[in-house]
PDB file of C-alpha atoms in Angstrom:
ATOM      1  CA  VAL A 206      33.620 -19.711  33.717  1.00 64.00           C
ATOM      2  CA  ASP A 207      32.089 -17.211  36.218  1.00 77.00           C
ATOM      3  CA  THR A 208      34.713 -14.624  35.426  1.00 83.00           C
ATOM      4  CA  VAL A 209      34.159 -14.726  31.740  1.00 78.00           C
ATOM      5  CA  LEU A 210      30.422 -14.460  32.226  1.00 77.00           C
ATOM      6  CA  TYR A 211      30.902 -11.287  34.298  1.00 76.00           C
ATOM      7  CA  ILE A 212      33.273  -9.933  31.679  1.00 81.00           C
ATOM      8  CA  VAL A 213      30.805 -10.557  28.871  1.00 76.00           C
ATOM      9  CA  ILE A 214      27.974  -8.970  30.936  1.00 82.00           C
ATOM     10  CA  GLY A 215      30.286  -6.005  31.833  1.00 76.00           C
ATOM     11  CA  ALA A 216      31.100  -5.379  28.124  1.00 75.00           C
ATOM     12  CA  ILE A 217      27.423  -5.551  27.190  1.00 80.00           C
ATOM     13  CA  VAL A 218      26.554  -3.048  29.794  1.00 76.00           C
ATOM     14  CA  VAL A 219      29.353  -0.626  28.967  1.00 71.00           C
ATOM     15  CA  GLY A 220      28.413  -1.063  25.175  1.00 64.00           C
ATOM     16  CA  LEU A 221      24.794  -0.196  25.791  1.00 62.00           C
ATOM     17  CA  VAL A 222      25.759   2.817  27.913  1.00 64.00           C
ATOM     18  CA  ALA A 223      28.227   4.030  25.340  1.00 55.00           C
ATOM     19  CA  TRP A 224      25.576   3.480  22.529  1.00 50.00           C
ATOM     20  CA  ARG A 225      23.003   5.484  24.447  1.00 55.00           C
ATOM     21  CA  PHE A 226      25.300   8.434  24.754  1.00 52.00           C
ATOM     22  CA  MET A 227      26.145   8.420  21.087  1.00 44.00           C
ATOM     23  CA  ILE A 228      22.589   8.772  20.107  1.00 49.00           C
ATOM     24  CA  PRO A 229      21.067  12.108  20.674  1.00 59.00           C
ATOM     25  CA  SER A 230      17.906  12.091  22.784  1.00 79.00           C
ATOM     26  CA  MET A 231      14.561  13.110  21.567  1.00 87.00           C
ATOM     27  CA  ASP A 232      14.767  16.138  23.728  1.00 90.00           C
ATOM     28  CA  ALA A 233      17.725  17.451  21.612  1.00 91.00           C
ATOM     29  CA  PHE A 234      15.565  17.139  18.422  1.00 94.00           C
ATOM     30  CA  ILE A 235      12.679  18.943  20.141  1.00 95.00           C
ATOM     31  CA  ASP A 236      14.932  21.865  21.205  1.00 94.00           C
ATOM     32  CA  LYS A 237      16.211  22.061  17.719  1.00 95.00           C
ATOM     33  CA  ALA A 238      12.654  22.166  16.304  1.00 96.00           C
ATOM     34  CA  ARG A 239      11.924  24.854  18.788  1.00 95.00           C
ATOM     35  CA  GLU A 240      14.957  26.874  17.749  1.00 95.00           C
ATOM     36  CA  GLN A 241      14.176  26.494  14.033  1.00 96.00           C
ATOM     37  CA  ASP A 242      10.469  26.897  14.547  1.00 96.00           C
ATOM     38  CA  ASP A 243      10.048  23.722  12.322  1.00 97.00           C
ATOM     39  CA  ILE A 244       9.057  20.219  13.160  1.00 97.00           C
ATOM     40  CA  ALA A 245      11.438  18.639  10.511  1.00 97.00           C
ATOM     41  CA  PRO A 246      14.193  17.654  13.095  1.00 96.00           C
ATOM     42  CA  ILE A 247      11.629  15.804  15.135  1.00 96.00           C
ATOM     43  CA  VAL A 248       9.924  14.085  12.240  1.00 97.00           C
ATOM     44  CA  ASP A 249      13.303  13.046  10.926  1.00 96.00           C
ATOM     45  CA  ALA A 250      14.297  11.512  14.030  1.00 94.00           C
ATOM     46  CA  VAL A 251      11.059   9.797  14.676  1.00 94.00           C
ATOM     47  CA  GLU A 252      10.959   8.232  11.238  1.00 93.00           C
ATOM     48  CA  LYS A 253      14.318   6.579  11.828  1.00 92.00           C
ATOM     49  CA  MET A 254      12.744   4.634  14.752  1.00 89.00           C
ATOM     50  CA  ARG A 255      11.020   1.322  14.455  1.00 88.00           C
ATOM     51  CA  GLU A 256       7.313   1.657  13.328  1.00 90.00           C
ATOM     52  CA  SER A 257       5.866   0.504  16.622  1.00 88.00           C
ATOM     53  CA  ALA A 258       7.863   3.133  18.669  1.00 89.00           C
ATOM     54  CA  ARG A 259       6.992   6.177  16.532  1.00 91.00           C
ATOM     55  CA  PRO A 260       3.497   7.088  18.000  1.00 93.00           C
ATOM     56  CA  THR A 261       5.048   7.180  21.535  1.00 91.00           C
ATOM     57  CA  ALA A 262       7.951   9.299  20.295  1.00 92.00           C
ATOM     58  CA  TYR A 263       5.476  11.680  18.659  1.00 94.00           C
ATOM     59  CA  ASN A 264       3.494  11.834  21.868  1.00 94.00           C
ATOM     60  CA  HIS A 265       6.651  12.627  23.869  1.00 93.00           C
ATOM     61  CA  ALA A 266       7.615  15.464  21.556  1.00 95.00           C
ATOM     62  CA  ILE A 267       4.037  16.823  21.339  1.00 96.00           C
ATOM     63  CA  ARG A 268       3.722  16.887  25.109  1.00 95.00           C
ATOM     64  CA  LYS A 269       6.953  18.667  25.448  1.00 95.00           C
ATOM     65  CA  LEU A 270       5.926  21.327  22.784  1.00 97.00           C
ATOM     66  CA  TRP A 271       2.338  21.544  24.241  1.00 96.00           C
ATOM     67  CA  ASP A 272       3.558  22.024  27.848  1.00 95.00           C
ATOM     68  CA  ALA A 273       6.050  24.713  26.645  1.00 95.00           C
ATOM     69  CA  TYR A 274       3.141  26.569  24.999  1.00 95.00           C
ATOM     70  CA  GLN A 275       4.669  26.016  21.536  1.00 96.00           C
ATOM     71  CA  ARG A 276       1.187  25.115  20.499  1.00 97.00           C
ATOM     72  CA  PRO A 277       1.614  25.988  16.705  1.00 97.00           C
ATOM     73  CA  LEU A 278       4.482  23.511  16.534  1.00 97.00           C
ATOM     74  CA  ALA A 279       2.650  20.998  18.637  1.00 97.00           C
ATOM     75  CA  ILE A 280      -0.326  21.225  16.273  1.00 97.00           C
ATOM     76  CA  GLU A 281       1.795  20.701  13.290  1.00 97.00           C
ATOM     77  CA  LEU A 282       3.231  17.617  14.940  1.00 97.00           C
ATOM     78  CA  ILE A 283      -0.182  16.339  15.890  1.00 97.00           C
ATOM     79  CA  LYS A 284      -1.068  16.527  12.180  1.00 97.00           C
ATOM     80  CA  GLU A 285       2.067  14.563  11.246  1.00 96.00           C
ATOM     81  CA  LEU A 286       1.252  11.948  13.801  1.00 96.00           C
ATOM     82  CA  ALA A 287      -2.340  11.800  12.538  1.00 95.00           C
ATOM     83  CA  ARG A 288      -1.268  11.525   9.029  1.00 95.00           C
ATOM     84  CA  LYS A 289       0.897   8.561   9.603  1.00 94.00           C
ATOM     85  CA  HIS A 290      -0.845   6.942  12.573  1.00 91.00           C
ATOM     86  CA  ASP A 291      -4.426   8.073  12.600  1.00 83.00           C
ATOM     87  CA  SER A 292      -5.596   4.745  14.019  1.00 84.00           C
ATOM     88  CA  SER A 293      -3.412   5.151  17.160  1.00 87.00           C
ATOM     89  CA  LEU A 294      -5.333   6.255  20.305  1.00 88.00           C
ATOM     90  CA  ILE A 295      -2.658   8.895  20.940  1.00 90.00           C
ATOM     91  CA  SER A 296      -3.204  10.681  17.545  1.00 91.00           C
ATOM     92  CA  GLN A 297      -7.018  10.752  18.371  1.00 90.00           C
ATOM     93  CA  TYR A 298      -6.239  12.165  21.840  1.00 92.00           C
ATOM     94  CA  TRP A 299      -4.080  14.911  20.594  1.00 94.00           C
ATOM     95  CA  LEU A 300      -6.395  15.915  17.633  1.00 93.00           C
ATOM     96  CA  GLY A 301      -9.172  16.106  20.309  1.00 91.00           C
ATOM     97  CA  GLN A 302      -7.003  18.153  22.696  1.00 92.00           C
ATOM     98  CA  ALA A 303      -5.995  20.629  19.873  1.00 95.00           C
ATOM     99  CA  LEU A 304      -9.556  21.178  18.753  1.00 93.00           C
ATOM    100  CA  LYS A 305     -10.869  21.478  22.316  1.00 92.00           C
ATOM    101  CA  VAL A 306      -8.096  23.498  24.059  1.00 94.00           C
ATOM    102  CA  GLU A 307      -6.930  25.588  21.212  1.00 95.00           C
ATOM    103  CA  PRO A 308      -9.932  25.831  18.883  1.00 95.00           C
ATOM    104  CA  GLU A 309      -8.986  29.080  17.216  1.00 96.00           C
ATOM    105  CA  LEU A 310      -5.320  28.004  16.507  1.00 95.00           C
ATOM    106  CA  ALA A 311      -6.543  24.435  15.505  1.00 95.00           C
ATOM    107  CA  SER A 312      -9.073  25.804  12.998  1.00 93.00           C
ATOM    108  CA  LYS A 313      -6.265  27.721  11.257  1.00 95.00           C
ATOM    109  CA  GLN A 314      -3.938  24.701  11.186  1.00 95.00           C
ATOM    110  CA  ILE A 315      -6.192  21.818  10.796  1.00 95.00           C
ATOM    111  CA  SER A 316      -8.501  21.900   7.752  1.00 95.00           C
ATOM    112  CA  GLN A 317     -12.076  20.429   7.779  1.00 94.00           C
ATOM    113  CA  GLU A 318     -11.021  18.074   5.154  1.00 96.00           C
ATOM    114  CA  PHE A 319      -8.025  16.863   7.303  1.00 94.00           C
ATOM    115  CA  GLN A 320     -10.399  16.417  10.229  1.00 93.00           C
ATOM    116  CA  LYS A 321     -12.937  14.319   8.114  1.00 94.00           C
ATOM    117  CA  ARG A 322     -10.103  12.155   6.940  1.00 94.00           C
ATOM    118  CA  HIS A 323      -8.165  11.627  10.184  1.00 91.00           C
ATOM    119  CA  TYR A 324     -10.207  12.599  13.325  1.00 88.00           C
ATOM    120  CA  ARG A 325     -12.607  10.267  15.041  1.00 87.00           C
ATOM    121  CA  PRO A 326     -14.272  12.134  17.801  1.00 82.00           C
ATOM    122  CA  ASP A 327     -15.846   9.070  19.327  1.00 81.00           C
ATOM    123  CA  VAL A 328     -12.407   7.409  19.797  1.00 79.00           C
ATOM    124  CA  ALA A 329     -10.941  10.622  21.101  1.00 74.00           C
ATOM    125  CA  SER A 330     -13.614  11.060  23.707  1.00 75.00           C
ATOM    126  CA  GLN A 331     -12.639   7.730  25.123  1.00 75.00           C
ATOM    127  CA  CYS A 332      -8.890   8.411  25.533  1.00 71.00           C
ATOM    128  CA  GLY A 333      -9.125  10.266  28.835  1.00 64.00           C
ATOM    129  CA  SER A 334      -5.899  12.204  29.863  1.00 60.00           C
ATOM    130  CA  PHE A 335      -3.572  10.285  27.635  1.00 50.00           C
ATOM    131  CA  GLY A 336      -0.807  12.815  26.964  1.00 44.00           C
TER     132      GLY A 336
END
């Protein structure tokens, strides 16, 4: 009985590892987006995830782009996150960051109407250093 249990557990572990290697990581989609100068690969990958995992995936991608000084792409992705998850704290954090850290760029990419619809400064100010 113990041997059968170990074989089953081993098969599950091997299956999970193999499955993980067959699915491209989020970093591959971020690299592709940077190469194409288009957020579509990231958005497509995130939208295939379960709903509850999407804000975290967007956060990961935005952080990578932001830290690599790919700010125009990051801001486009921030807008996508805010459009789809504007009640999430992370979307409020990133909108606030874009508007504070890159005001000139953000004003070109994020319209006043978009801000009125999706941005909640009172919430963003409470988020701290979320990203």
